[in-house]
mmCIF file of C-alpha atoms in Angstrom:
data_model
loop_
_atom_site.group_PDB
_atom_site.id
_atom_site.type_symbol
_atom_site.label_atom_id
_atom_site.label_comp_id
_atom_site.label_asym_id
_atom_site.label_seq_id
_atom_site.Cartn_x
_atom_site.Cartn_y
_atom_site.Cartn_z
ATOM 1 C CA UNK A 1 96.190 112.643 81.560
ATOM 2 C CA UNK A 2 93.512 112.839 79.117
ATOM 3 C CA UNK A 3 89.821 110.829 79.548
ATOM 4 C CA UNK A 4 91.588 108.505 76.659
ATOM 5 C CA UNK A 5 95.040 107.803 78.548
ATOM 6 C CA UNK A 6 93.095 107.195 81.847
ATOM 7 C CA UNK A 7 91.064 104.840 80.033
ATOM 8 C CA UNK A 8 93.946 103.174 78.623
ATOM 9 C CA UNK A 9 95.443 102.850 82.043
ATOM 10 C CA UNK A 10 92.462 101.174 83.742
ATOM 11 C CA UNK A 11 91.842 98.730 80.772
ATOM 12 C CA UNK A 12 95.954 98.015 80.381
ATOM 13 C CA UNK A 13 96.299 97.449 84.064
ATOM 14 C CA UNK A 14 93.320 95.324 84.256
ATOM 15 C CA UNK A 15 94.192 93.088 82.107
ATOM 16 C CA UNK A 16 97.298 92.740 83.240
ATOM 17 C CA UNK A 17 96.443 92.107 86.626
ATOM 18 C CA UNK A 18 94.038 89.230 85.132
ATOM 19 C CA UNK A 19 96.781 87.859 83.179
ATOM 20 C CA UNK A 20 98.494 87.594 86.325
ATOM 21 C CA UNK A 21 96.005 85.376 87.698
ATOM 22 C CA UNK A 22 95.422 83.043 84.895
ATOM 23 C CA UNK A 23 99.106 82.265 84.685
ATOM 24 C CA UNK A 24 99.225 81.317 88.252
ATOM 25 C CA UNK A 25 96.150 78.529 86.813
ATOM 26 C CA UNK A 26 97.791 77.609 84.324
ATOM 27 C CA UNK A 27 101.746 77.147 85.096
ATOM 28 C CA UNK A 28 102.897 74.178 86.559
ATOM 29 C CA UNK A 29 102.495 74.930 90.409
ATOM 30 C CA UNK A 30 106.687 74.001 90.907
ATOM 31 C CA UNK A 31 107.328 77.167 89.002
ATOM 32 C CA UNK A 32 105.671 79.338 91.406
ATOM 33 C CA UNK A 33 106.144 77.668 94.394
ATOM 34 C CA UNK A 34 110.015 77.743 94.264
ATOM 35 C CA UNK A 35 111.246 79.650 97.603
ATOM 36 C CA UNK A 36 112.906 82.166 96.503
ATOM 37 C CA UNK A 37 110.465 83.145 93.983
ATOM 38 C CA UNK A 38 107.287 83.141 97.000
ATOM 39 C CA UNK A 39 109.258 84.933 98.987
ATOM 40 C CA UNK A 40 110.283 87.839 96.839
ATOM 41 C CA UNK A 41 106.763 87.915 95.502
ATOM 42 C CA UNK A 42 105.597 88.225 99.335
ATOM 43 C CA UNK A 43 108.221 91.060 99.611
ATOM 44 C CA UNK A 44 107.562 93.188 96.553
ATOM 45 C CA UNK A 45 103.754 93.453 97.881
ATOM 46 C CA UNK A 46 105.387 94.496 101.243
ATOM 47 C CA UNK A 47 107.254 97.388 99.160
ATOM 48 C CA UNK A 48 104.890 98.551 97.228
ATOM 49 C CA UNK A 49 102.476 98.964 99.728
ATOM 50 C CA UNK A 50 105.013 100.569 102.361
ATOM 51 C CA UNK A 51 106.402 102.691 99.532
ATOM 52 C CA UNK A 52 102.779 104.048 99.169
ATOM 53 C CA UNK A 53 102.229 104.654 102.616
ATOM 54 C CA UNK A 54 105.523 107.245 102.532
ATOM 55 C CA UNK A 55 104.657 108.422 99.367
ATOM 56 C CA UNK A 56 100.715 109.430 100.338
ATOM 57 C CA UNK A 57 102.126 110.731 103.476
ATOM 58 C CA UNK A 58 105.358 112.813 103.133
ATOM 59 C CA UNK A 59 105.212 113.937 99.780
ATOM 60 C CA UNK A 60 102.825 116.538 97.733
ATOM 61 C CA UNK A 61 104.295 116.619 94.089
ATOM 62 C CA UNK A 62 107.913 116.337 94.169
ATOM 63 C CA UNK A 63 108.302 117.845 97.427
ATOM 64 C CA UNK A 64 108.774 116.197 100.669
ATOM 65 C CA UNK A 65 106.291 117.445 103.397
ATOM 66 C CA UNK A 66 105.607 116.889 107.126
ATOM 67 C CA UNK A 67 101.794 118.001 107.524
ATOM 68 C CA UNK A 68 97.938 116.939 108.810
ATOM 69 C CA UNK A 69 98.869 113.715 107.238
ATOM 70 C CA UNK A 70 101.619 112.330 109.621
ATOM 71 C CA UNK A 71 99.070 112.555 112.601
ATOM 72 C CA UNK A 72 96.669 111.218 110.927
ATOM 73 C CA UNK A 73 98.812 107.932 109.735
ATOM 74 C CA UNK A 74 99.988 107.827 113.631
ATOM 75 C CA UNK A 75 96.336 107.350 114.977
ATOM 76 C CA UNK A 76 95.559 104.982 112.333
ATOM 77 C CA UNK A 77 98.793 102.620 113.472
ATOM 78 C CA UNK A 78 97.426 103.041 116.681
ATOM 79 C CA UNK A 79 94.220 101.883 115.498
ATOM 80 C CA UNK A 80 95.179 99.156 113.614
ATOM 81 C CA UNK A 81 97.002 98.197 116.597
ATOM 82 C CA UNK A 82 94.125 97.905 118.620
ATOM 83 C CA UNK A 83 92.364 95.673 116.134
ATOM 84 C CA UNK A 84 90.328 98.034 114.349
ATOM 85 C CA UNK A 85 88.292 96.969 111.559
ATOM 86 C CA UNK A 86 89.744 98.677 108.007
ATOM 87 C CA UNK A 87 86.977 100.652 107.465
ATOM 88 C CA UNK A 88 87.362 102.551 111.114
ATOM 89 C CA UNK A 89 91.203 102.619 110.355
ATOM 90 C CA UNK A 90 90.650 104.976 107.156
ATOM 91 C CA UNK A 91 87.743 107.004 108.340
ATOM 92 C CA UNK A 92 89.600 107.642 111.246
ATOM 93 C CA UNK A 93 92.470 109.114 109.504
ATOM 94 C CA UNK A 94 90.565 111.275 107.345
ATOM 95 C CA UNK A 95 88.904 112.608 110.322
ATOM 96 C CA UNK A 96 91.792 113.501 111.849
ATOM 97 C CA UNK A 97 93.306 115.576 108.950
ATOM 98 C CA UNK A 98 90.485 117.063 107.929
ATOM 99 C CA UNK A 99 89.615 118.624 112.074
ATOM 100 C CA UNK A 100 93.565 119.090 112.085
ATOM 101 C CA UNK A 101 93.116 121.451 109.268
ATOM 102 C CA UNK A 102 89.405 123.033 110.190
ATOM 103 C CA UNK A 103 91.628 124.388 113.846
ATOM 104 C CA UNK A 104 94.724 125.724 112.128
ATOM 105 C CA UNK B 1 85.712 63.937 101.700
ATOM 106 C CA UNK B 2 85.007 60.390 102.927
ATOM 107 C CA UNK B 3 88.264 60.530 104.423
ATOM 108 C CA UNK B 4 90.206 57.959 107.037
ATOM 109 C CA UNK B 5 90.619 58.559 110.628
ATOM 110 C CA UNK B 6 93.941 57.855 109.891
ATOM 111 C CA UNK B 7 94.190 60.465 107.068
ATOM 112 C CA UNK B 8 93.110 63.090 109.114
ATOM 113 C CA UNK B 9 95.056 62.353 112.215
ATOM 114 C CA UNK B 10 98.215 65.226 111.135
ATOM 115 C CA UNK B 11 95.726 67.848 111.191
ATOM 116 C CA UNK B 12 93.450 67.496 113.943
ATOM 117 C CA UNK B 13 94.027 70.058 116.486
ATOM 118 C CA UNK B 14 91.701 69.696 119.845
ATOM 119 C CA UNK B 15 92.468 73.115 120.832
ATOM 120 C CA UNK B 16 90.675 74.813 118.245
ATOM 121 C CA UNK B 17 88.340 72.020 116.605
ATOM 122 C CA UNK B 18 84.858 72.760 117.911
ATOM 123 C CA UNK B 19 83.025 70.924 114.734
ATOM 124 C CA UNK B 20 83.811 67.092 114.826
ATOM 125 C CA UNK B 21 86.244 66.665 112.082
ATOM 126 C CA UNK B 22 84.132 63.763 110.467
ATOM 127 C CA UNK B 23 80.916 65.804 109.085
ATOM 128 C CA UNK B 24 81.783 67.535 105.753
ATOM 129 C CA UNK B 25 78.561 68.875 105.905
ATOM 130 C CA UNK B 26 79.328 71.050 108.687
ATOM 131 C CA UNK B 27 82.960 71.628 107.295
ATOM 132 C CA UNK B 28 81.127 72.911 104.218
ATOM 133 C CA UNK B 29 79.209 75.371 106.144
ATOM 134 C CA UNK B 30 81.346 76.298 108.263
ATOM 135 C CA UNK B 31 83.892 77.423 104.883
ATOM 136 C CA UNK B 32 80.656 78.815 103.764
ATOM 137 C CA UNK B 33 79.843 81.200 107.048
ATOM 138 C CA UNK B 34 83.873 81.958 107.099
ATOM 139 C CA UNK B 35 83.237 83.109 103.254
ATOM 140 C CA UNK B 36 80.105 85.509 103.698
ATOM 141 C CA UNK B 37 81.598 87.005 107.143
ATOM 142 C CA UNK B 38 84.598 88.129 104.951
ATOM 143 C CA UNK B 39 83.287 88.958 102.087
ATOM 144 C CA UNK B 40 80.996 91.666 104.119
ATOM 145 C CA UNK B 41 84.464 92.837 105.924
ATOM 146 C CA UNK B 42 85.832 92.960 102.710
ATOM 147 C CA UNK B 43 83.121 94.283 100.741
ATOM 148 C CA UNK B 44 82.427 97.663 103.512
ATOM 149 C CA UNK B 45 85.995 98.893 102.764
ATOM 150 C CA UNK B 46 85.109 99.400 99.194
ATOM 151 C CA UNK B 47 83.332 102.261 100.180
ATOM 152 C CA UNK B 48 86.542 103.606 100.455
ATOM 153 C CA UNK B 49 88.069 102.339 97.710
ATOM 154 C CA UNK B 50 85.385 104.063 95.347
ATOM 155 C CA UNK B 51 85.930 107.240 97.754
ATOM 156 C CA UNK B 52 89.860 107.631 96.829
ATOM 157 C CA UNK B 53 89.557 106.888 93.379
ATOM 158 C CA UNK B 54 87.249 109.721 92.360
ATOM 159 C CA UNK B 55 89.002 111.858 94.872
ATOM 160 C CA UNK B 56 92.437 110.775 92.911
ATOM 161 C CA UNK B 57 90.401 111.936 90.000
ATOM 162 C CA UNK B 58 88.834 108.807 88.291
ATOM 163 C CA UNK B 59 85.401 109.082 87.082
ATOM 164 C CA UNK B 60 82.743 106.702 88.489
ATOM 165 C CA UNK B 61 83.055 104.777 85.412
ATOM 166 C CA UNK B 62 86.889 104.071 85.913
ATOM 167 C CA UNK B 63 86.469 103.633 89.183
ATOM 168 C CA UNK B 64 83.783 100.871 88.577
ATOM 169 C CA UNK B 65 85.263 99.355 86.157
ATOM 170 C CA UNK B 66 88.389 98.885 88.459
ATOM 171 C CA UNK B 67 86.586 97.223 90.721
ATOM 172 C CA UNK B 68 84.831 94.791 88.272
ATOM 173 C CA UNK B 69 87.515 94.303 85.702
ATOM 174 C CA UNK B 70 91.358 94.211 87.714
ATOM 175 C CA UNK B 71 89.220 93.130 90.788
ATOM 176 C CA UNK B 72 92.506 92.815 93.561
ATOM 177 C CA UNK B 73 91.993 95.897 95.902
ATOM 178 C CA UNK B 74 95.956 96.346 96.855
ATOM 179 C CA UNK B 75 96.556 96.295 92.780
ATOM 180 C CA UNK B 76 93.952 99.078 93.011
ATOM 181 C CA UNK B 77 94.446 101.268 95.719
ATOM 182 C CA UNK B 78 97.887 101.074 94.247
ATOM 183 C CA UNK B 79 96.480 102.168 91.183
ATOM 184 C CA UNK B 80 95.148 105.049 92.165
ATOM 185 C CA UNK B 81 97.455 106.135 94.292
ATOM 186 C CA UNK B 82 99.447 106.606 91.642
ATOM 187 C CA UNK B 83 97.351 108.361 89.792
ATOM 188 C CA UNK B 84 96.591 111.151 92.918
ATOM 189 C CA UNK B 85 100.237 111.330 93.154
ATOM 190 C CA UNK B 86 100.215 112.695 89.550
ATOM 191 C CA UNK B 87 102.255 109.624 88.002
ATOM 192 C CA UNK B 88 100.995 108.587 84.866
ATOM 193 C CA UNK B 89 98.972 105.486 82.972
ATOM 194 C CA UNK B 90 102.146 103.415 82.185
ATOM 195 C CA UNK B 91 103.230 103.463 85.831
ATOM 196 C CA UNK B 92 99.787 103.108 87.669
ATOM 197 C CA UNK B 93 99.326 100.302 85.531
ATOM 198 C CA UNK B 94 102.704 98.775 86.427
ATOM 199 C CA UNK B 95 102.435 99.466 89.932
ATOM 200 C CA UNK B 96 98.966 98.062 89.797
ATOM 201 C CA UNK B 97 100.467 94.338 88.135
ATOM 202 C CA UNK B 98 103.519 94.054 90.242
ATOM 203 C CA UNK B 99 100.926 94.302 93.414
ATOM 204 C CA UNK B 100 99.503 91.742 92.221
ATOM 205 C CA UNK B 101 102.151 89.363 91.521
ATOM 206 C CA UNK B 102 100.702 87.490 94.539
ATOM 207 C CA UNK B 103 97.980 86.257 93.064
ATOM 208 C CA UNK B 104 99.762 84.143 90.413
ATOM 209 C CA UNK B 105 101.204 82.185 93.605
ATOM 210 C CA UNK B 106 97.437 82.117 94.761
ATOM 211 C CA UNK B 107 96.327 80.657 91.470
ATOM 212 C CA UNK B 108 99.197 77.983 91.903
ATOM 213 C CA UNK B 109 98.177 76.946 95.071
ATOM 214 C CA UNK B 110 94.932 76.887 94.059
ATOM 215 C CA UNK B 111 94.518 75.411 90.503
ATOM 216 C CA UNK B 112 94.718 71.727 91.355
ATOM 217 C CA UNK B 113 92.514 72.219 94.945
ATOM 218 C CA UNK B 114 89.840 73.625 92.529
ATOM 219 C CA UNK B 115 90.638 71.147 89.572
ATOM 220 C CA UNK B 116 88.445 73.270 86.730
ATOM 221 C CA UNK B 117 89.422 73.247 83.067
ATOM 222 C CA UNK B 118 87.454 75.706 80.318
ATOM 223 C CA UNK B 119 85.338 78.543 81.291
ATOM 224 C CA UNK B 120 85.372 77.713 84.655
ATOM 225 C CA UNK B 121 88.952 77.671 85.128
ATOM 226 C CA UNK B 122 88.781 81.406 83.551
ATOM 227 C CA UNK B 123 86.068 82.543 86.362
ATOM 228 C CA UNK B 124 88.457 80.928 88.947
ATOM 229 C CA UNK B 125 91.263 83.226 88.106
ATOM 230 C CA UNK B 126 89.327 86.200 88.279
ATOM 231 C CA UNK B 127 88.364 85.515 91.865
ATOM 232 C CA UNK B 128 91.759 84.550 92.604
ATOM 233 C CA UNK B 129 92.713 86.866 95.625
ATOM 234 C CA UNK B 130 93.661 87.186 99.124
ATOM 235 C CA UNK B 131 90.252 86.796 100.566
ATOM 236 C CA UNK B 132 89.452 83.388 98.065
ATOM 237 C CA UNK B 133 92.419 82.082 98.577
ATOM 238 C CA UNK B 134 92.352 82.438 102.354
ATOM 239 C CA UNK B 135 89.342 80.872 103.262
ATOM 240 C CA UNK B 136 90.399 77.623 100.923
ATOM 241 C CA UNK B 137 93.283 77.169 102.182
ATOM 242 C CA UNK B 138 92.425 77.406 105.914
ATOM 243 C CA UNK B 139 89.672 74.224 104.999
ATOM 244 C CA UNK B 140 90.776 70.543 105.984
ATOM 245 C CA UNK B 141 88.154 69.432 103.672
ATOM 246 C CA UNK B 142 89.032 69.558 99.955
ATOM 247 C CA UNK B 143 84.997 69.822 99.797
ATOM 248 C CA UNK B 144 84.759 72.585 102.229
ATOM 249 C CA UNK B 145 88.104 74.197 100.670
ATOM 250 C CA UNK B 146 86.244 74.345 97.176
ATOM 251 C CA UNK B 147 83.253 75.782 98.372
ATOM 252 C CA UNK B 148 85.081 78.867 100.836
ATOM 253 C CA UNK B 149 87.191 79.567 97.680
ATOM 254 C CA UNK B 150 83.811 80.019 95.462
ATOM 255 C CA UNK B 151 81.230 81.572 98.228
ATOM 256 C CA UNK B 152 84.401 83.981 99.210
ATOM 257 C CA UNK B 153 85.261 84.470 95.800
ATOM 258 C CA UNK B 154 81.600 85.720 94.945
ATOM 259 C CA UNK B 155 80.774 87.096 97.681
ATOM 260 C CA UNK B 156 83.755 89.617 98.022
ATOM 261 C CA UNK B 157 83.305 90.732 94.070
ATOM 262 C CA UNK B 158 79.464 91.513 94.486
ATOM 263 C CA UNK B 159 79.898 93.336 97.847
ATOM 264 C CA UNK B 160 83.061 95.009 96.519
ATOM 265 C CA UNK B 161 81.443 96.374 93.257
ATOM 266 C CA UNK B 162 78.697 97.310 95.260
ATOM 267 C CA UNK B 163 80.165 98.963 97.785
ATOM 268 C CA UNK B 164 82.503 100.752 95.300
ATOM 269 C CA UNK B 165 79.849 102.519 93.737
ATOM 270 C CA UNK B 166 78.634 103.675 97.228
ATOM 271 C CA UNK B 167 82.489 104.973 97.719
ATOM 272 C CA UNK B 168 82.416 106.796 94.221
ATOM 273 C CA UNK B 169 78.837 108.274 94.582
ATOM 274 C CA UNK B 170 79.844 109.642 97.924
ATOM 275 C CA UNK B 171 83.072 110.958 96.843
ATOM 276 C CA UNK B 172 81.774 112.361 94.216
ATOM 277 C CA UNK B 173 79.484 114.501 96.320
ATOM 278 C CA UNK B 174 81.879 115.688 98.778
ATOM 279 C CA UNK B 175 84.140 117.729 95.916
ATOM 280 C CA UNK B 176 87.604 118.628 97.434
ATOM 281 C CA UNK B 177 88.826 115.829 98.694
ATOM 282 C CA UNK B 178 91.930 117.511 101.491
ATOM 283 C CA UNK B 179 88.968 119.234 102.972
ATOM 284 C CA UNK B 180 87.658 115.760 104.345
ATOM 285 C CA UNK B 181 91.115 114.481 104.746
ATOM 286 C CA UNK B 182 90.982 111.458 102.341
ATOM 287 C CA UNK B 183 94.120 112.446 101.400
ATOM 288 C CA UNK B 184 95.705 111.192 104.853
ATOM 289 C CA UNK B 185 92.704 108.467 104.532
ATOM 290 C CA UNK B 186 95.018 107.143 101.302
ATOM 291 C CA UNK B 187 97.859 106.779 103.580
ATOM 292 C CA UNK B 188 96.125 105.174 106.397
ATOM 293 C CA UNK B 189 94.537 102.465 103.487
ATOM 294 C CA UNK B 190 98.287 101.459 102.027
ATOM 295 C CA UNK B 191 99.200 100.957 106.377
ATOM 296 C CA UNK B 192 95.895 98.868 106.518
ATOM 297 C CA UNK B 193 96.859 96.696 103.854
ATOM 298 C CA UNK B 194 100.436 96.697 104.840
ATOM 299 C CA UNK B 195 99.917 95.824 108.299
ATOM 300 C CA UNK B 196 99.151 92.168 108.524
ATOM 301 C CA UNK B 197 101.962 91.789 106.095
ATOM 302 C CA UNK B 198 104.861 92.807 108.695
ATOM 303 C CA UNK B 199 104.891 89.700 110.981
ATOM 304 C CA UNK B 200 108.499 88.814 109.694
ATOM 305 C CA UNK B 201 111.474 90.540 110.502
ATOM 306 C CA UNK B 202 112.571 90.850 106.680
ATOM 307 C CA UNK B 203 109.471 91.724 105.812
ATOM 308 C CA UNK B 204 109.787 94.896 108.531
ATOM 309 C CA UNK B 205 113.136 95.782 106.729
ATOM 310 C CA UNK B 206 111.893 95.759 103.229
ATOM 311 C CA UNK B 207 109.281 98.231 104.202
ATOM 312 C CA UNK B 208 111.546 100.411 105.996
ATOM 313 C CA UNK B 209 113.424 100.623 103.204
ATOM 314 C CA UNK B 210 110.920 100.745 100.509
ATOM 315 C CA UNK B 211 109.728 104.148 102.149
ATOM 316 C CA UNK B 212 113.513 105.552 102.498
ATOM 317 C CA UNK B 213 114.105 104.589 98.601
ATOM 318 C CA UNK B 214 110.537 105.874 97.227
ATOM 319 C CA UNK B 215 110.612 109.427 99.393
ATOM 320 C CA UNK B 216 114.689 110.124 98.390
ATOM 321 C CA UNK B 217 113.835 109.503 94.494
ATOM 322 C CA UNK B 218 110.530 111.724 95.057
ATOM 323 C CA UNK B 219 112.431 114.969 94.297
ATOM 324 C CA UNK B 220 114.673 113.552 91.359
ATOM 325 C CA UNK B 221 112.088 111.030 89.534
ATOM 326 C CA UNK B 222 109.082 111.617 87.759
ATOM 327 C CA UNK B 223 105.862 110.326 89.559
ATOM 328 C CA UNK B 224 104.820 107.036 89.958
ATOM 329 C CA UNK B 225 108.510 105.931 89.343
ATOM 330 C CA UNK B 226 109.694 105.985 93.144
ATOM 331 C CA UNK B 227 106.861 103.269 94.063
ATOM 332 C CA UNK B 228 108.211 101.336 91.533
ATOM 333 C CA UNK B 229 112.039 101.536 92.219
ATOM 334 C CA UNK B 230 111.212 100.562 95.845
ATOM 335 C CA UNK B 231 109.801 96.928 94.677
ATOM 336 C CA UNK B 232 113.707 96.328 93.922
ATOM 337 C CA UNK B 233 114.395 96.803 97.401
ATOM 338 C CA UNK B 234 112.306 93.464 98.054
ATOM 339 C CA UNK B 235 114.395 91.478 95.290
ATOM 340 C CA UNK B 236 117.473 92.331 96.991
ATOM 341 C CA UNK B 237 116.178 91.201 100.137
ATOM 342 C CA UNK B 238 114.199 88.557 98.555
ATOM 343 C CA UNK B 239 116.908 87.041 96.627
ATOM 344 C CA UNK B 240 119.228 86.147 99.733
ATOM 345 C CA UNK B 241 117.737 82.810 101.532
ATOM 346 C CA UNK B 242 117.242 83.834 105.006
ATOM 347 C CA UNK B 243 120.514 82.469 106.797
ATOM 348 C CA UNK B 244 119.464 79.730 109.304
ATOM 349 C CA UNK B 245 121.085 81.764 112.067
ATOM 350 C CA UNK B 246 119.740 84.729 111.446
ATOM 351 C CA UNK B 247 116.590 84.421 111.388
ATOM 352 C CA UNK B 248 115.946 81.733 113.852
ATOM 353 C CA UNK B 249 112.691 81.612 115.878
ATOM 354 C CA UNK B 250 111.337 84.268 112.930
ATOM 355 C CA UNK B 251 110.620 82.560 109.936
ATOM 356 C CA UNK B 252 109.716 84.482 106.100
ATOM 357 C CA UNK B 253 108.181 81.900 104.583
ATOM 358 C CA UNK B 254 105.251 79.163 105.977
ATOM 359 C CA UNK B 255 106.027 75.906 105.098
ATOM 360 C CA UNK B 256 103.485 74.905 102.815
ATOM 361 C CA UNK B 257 103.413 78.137 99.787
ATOM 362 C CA UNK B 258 102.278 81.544 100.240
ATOM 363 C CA UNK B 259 100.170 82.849 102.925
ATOM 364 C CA UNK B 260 97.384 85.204 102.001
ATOM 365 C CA UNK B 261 96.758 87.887 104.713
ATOM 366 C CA UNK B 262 93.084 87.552 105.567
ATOM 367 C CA UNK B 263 91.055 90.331 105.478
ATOM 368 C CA UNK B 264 94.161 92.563 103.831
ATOM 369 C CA UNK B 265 94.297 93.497 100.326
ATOM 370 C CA UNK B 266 91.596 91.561 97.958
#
């Protein structure tokens, strides 16, 4: 992507994400607060997120890949598991990968 | 505020009520303490935030002006994810709204607690996120309520944008970012944000198969688009009510509208 496109991106989805907000303001609250509507919402964030999680993990480009990565992700479930704070949860992980790959 | 005995009486719980349920002036500060002990929780993990998204190959710029302008952290770890992954603008930004579809519900449940109108109304929906939303809702006192959902609200977007330049700065520094694994640290940020999401068994299906959908359509899709493909995975789960019997004793949805995780996604 060019500085221009990336730009784009960041402003677009901004403001998009804003937009988002202000509508939930504005509508009346029966709209959104319909069952089936709250709990596909809840779900989608569930997907997206999970879907991110396999795609950061298992894939590099279009290829599907089992390296440094998969540990990693396992000793930050176990970490989050445990009650870690975020923060220890993702420095943990990069820790992991990046000694993982400094010994083989 | 001012309220009855009487009208309080459905939500007083001994077991966890250590502030007598009378005093909105502790109620207040006790919203207030719950807002600024998040907001520094929530705040720290910026660093990370800022890390990825130079790493992913934003400038410091971008990066800062994700955290200032779209301001909902899954929305932008999302986004940038994305972008590392090599998709393009159209479908970071995409991924980056349907994330945060949430917060329209937020804003619904919160619009008439608040009860703002003109500019105000405008700054309310900017803060409008997990973290906001969380500590308002968990208030008995519309006072108190009001007050978590403006300290938290504040207090998470200074911290944030603060510690998101800290993030970028250092990330910047470090150059290749496999060498310090934030690569896997990407991964392990998406299961952070996920995890206090999976407390319903539905909720554990969806993401199981939101991760089979988006790694088969890796090899056949162009990037960015498997993310997105798996968010129809939720509306087929999603548009089913759960069936009384099978789901007993596990139920999706809280009586009562949305849930924000606390101390998950901003």
């Amino acid at each position: 992507m060019t500085p221009l496109q990336t730009w784009l991106a960041v402003l677009g989805g901004a403001a998009a994400c804003y937009l988002t907000k202000l509508v939930g303001h504005r509508v009346p609250s029966h709209w959104l607060t319909d069952p089936r509507v709250a709990r596909i919402s809840g779900l989608v964030t569930v997907a997206l997120l999970a879907a991110l999680v396999g795609v950061q993990t298992f894939t590099h480009g279009s290829a599907l890949t089992v390296d440094a990565r998969l540990v990693a992700l396992g000793v930050a479930a176990v970490a989050l598991a445990l009650r870690a704070p975020f923060i220890v949860v993702v420095v943990l992980a990069a820790v992991v990968a990046a000694v993982l790959r400094a010994v083989t | 505020m001012a309220d009855s005995p009487a009208d309080r009486a459905p939500h007083d719980d001994p077991a966890t009520d250590a502030v007598p349920p009378a005093d909105p002036v502790a109620e207040r500060r006790r919203a207030v303490r719950q807002a600024i002990s998040i907001s520094i929780a929530t705040g720290l993990y910026g660093i990370s935030f800022g890390a990825l998204a130079v790493a992913a190959g934003l400038t410091v710029l971008q990066t800062q002006a994700l955290s200032v302008l779209m301001f909902t952290g899954g929305s932008q770890f999302a986004f940038v994810g994305v972008i590392g992954a090599g998709g393009g603008g159209v479908a970071a930004a995409a991924t980056a709204a349907l994330l945060g579809a949430r917060n329209a519900l937020y804003g619904a449940v919160m619009a008439p607690r608040l009860g703002v109108h003109g500019p105000r109304r405008l700054l309310a929906a900017h803060l409008t996120i997990d973290e906001s939303t969380a500590v308002a809702t968990a208030q008995r006192d519309p006072d108190a309520g009001r007050a978590g959902f403006w300290w938290a609200g504040a207090g998470v977007f200074v911290l944030w944008n603060a510690f998101t330049l800290a993030g970028a700065l250092v990330g910047n520094a470090l150059g290749d970012p496999s060498r310090w694994g934030l690569d896997a640290a990407a991964g392990a940020a998406f299961l952070g944000l996920l995890w206090p999401r999976l407390a319903s068994r539905s909720a554990r299906l969806v993401a199981a198969g939101a991760i089979v959908v988006a790694l088969a359509l890796t090899p056949v899709t162009p990037a960015g688009v498997p993310v997105l493909a798996a968010a129809l995975v939720a509306v087929a789960v999603g548009w089913r009510a759960p069936s009384p019997g099978g789901t007993a004793g596990a139920p999706d949805a809280p009586p009562g509208g949305p849930a924000p995780a606390a101390g998950g996604a901003s």
